[in-house]
mmCIF file of C-alpha atoms and ligand atoms in Angstrom:
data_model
loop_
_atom_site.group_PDB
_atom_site.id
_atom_site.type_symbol
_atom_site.label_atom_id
_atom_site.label_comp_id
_atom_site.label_asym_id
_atom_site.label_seq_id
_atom_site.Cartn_x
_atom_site.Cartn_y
_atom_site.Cartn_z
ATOM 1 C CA UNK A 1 97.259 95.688 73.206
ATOM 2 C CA UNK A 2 100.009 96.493 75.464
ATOM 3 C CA UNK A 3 99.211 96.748 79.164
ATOM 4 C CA UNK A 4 99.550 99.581 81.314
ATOM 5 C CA UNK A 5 100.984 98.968 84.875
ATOM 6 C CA UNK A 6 99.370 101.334 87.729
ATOM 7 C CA UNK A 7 101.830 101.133 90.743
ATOM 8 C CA UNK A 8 101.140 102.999 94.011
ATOM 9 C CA UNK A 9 103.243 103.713 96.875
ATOM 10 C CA UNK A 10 100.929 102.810 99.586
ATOM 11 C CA UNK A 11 97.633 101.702 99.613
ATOM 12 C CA UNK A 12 96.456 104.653 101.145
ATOM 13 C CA UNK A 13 96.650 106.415 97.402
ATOM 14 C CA UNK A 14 94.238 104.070 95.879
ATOM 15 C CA UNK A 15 91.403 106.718 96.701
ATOM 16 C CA UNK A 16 93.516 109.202 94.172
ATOM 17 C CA UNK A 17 93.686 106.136 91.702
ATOM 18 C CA UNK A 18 89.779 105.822 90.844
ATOM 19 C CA UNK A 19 90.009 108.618 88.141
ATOM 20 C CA UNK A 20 92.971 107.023 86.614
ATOM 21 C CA UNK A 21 91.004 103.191 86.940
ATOM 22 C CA UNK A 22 87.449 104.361 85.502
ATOM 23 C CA UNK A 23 89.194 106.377 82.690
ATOM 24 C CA UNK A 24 91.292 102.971 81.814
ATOM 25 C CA UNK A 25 88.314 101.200 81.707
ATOM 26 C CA UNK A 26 85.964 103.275 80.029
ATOM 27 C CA UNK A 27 88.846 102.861 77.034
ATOM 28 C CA UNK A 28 88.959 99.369 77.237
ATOM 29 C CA UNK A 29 93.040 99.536 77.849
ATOM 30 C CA UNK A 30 94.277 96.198 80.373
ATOM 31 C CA UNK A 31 95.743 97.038 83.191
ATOM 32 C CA UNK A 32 97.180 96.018 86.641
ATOM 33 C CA UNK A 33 97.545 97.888 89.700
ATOM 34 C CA UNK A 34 100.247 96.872 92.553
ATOM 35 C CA UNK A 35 101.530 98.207 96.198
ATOM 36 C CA UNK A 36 105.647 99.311 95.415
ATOM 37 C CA UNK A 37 106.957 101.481 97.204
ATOM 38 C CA UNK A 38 110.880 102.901 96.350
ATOM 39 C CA UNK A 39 111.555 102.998 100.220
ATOM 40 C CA UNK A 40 109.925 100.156 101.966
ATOM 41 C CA UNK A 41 110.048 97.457 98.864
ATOM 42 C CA UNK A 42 112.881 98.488 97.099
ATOM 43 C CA UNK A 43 113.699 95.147 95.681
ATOM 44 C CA UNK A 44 110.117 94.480 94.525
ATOM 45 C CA UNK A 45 109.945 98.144 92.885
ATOM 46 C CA UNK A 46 112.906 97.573 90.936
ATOM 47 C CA UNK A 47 112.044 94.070 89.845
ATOM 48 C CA UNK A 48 108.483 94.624 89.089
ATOM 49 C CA UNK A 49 109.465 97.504 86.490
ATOM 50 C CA UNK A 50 112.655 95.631 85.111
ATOM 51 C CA UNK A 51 110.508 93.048 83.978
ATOM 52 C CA UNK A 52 107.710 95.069 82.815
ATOM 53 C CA UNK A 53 108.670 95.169 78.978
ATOM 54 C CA UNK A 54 108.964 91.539 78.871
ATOM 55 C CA UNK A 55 105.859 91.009 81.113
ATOM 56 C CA UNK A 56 103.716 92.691 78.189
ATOM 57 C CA UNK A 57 103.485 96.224 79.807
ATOM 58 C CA UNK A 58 104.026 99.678 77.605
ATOM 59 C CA UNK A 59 103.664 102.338 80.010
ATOM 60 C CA UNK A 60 103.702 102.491 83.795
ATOM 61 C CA UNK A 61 102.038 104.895 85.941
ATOM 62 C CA UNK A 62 103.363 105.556 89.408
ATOM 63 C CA UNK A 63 101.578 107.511 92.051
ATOM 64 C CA UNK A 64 103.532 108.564 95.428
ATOM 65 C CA UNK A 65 103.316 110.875 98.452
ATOM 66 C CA UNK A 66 105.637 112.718 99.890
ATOM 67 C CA UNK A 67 109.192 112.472 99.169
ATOM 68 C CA UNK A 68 107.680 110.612 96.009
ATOM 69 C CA UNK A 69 110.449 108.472 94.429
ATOM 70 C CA UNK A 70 108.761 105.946 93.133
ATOM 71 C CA UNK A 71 107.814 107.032 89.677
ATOM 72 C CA UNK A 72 112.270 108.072 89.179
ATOM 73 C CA UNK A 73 112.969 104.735 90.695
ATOM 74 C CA UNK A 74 111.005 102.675 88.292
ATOM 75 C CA UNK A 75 111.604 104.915 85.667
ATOM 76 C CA UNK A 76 115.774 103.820 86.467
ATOM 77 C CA UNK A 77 114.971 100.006 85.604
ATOM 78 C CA UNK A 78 113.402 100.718 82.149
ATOM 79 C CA UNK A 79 113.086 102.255 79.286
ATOM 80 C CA UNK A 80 109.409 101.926 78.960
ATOM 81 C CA UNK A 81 107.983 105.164 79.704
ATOM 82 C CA UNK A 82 106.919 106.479 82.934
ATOM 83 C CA UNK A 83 104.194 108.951 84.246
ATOM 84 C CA UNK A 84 104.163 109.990 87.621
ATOM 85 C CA UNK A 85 101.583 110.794 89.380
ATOM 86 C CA UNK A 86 102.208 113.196 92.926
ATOM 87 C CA UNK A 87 99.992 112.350 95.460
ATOM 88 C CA UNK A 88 98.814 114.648 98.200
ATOM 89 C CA UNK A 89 99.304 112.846 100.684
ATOM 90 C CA UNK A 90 101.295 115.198 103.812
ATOM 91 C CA UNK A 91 101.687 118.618 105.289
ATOM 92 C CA UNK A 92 103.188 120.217 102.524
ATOM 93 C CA UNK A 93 99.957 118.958 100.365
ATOM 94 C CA UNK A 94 101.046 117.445 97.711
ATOM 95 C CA UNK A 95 104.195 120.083 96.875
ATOM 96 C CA UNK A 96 106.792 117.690 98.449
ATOM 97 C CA UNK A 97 105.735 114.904 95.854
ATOM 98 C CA UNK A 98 105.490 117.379 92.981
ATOM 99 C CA UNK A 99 108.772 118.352 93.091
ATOM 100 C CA UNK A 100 110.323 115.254 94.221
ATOM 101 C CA UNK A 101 108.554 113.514 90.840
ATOM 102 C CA UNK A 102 109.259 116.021 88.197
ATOM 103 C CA UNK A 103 112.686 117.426 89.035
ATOM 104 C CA UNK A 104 114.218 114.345 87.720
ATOM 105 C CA UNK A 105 117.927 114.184 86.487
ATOM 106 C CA UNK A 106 118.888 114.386 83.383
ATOM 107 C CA UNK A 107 118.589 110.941 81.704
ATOM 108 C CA UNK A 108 116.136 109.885 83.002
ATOM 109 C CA UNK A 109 112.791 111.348 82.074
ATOM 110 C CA UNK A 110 109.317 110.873 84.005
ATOM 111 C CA UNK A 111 106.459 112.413 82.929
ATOM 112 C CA UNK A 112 104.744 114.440 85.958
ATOM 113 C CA UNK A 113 101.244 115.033 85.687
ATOM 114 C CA UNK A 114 99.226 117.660 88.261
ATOM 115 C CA UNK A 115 99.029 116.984 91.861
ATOM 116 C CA UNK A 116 96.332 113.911 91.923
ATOM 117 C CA UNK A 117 96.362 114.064 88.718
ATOM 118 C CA UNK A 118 95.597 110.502 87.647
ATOM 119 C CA UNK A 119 92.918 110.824 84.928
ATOM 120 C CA UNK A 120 95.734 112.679 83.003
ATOM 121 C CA UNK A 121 97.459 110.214 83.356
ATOM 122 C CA UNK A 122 95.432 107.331 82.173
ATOM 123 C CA UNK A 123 94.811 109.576 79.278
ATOM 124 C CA UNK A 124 98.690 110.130 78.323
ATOM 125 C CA UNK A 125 98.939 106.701 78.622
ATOM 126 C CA UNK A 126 96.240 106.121 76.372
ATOM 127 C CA UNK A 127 97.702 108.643 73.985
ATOM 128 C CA UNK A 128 100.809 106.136 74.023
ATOM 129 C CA UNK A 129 99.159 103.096 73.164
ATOM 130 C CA UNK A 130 97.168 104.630 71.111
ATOM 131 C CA UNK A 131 100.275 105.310 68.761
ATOM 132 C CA UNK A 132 100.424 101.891 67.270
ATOM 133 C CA UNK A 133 96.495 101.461 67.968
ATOM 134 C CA UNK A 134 94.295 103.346 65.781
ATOM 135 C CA UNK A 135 90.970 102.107 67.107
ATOM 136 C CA UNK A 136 92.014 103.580 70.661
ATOM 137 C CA UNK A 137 93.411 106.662 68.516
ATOM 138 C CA UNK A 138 89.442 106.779 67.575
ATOM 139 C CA UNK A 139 88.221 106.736 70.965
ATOM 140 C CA UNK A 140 90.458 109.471 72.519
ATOM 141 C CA UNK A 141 89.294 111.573 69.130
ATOM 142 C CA UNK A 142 85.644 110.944 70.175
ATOM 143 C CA UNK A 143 86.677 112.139 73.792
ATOM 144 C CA UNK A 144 88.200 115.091 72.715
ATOM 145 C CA UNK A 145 84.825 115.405 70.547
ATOM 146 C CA UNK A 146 82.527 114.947 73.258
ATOM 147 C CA UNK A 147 84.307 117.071 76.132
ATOM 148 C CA UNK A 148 84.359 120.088 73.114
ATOM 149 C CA UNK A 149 81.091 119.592 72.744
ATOM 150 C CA UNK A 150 79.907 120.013 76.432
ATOM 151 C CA UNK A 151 81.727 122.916 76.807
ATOM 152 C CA UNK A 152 80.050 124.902 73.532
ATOM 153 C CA UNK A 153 76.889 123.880 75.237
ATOM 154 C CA UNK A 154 77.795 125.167 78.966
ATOM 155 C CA UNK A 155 79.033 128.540 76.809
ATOM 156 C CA UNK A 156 74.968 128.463 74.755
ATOM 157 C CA UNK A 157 73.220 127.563 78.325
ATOM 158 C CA UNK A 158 74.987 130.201 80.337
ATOM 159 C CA UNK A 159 72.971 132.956 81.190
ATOM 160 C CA UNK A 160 74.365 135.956 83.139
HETATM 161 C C1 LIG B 1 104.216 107.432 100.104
HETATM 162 O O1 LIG B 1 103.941 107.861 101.397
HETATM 163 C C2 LIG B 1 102.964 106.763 99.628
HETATM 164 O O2 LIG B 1 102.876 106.815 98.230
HETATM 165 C C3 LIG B 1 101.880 107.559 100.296
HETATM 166 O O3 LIG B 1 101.399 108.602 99.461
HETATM 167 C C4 LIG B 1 102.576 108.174 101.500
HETATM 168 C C5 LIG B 1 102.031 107.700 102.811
HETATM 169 O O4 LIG B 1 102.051 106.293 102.870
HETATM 170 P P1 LIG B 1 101.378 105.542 104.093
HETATM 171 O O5 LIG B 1 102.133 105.948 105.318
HETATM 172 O O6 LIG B 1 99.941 105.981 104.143
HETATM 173 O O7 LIG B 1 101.495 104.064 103.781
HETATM 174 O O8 LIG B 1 105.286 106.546 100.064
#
């Protein structure tokens, strides 16, 4: 199975990261997680997702703060594809890396997910792999199952 690559910006959005991490695990998908970021390691960012392809990744996820580059500037040096994740990480919480991920230029897609969104985006990740893997294709179809399920029973148990 192909790996998915989970780069952050700064070590201080691993705490958004646990959704994304549990949700990869729980599904059995490999994965690696590394410190990039598109301003202060430029050279590593761009090398790191470059190389991916050949280095046995199929998607990457990127999560950033602030003026959040780092999920366009990986997204430059491949074709593999990309899911941001903006981080709130400032002032503006969160807004500044929203819009900084998913207004991208033409060309050069990244998929945004929400704000801290990062169980999303293990999941669309999944869903990518899981196009030339049926028996991960079962497991997100017995998500799906389950999470319908729980939410027919919160409708039966609700009493008001
Ligand atoms: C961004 O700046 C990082 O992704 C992080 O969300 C934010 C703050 O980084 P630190 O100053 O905490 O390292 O590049």
């Amino acid at each position: 199975m192909k790996k998915v690559a989970v780069i952050m910006g700064s070590d201080s959005d691993l705490p958004v990261l646990s959704g994304c991490f549990k949700t990869l695990q729980a599904l059995d998908i490999p994965y690696e997680a590394h410190v990039y970021s598109a301003h202060r390691t430029p050279a590593e960012a761009a090398h790191f997702a470059s190389t991916a392809a050949e280095n046995g990744f199929g998607v990457i996820i990127a999560a950033a703060g602030k003026a959040a580059h780092l999920a366009g500037a990986l997204a430059a040096q491949t074709v593999l594809p990309v899911i941001g994740i903006p981080v709130q990480a400032s002032a503006l919480d969160g807004l500044d890396a929203l819009l900084s991920t998913v207004q991208m230029p033409g060309g050069i897609p990244v998929a945004t997910v929400a704000i801290n969104g990062s169980e999303n985006a293990a999941l669309l990740a999944a869903q990518m792999i899981a196009l030339s893997d049926d028996e991960l294709s079962g497991k997100l179809k017995a998500l799906r199952k389950a999470q319908h399920e729980a939410v027919i029973a919160k409708d039966l148990a609700l009493n008001v």
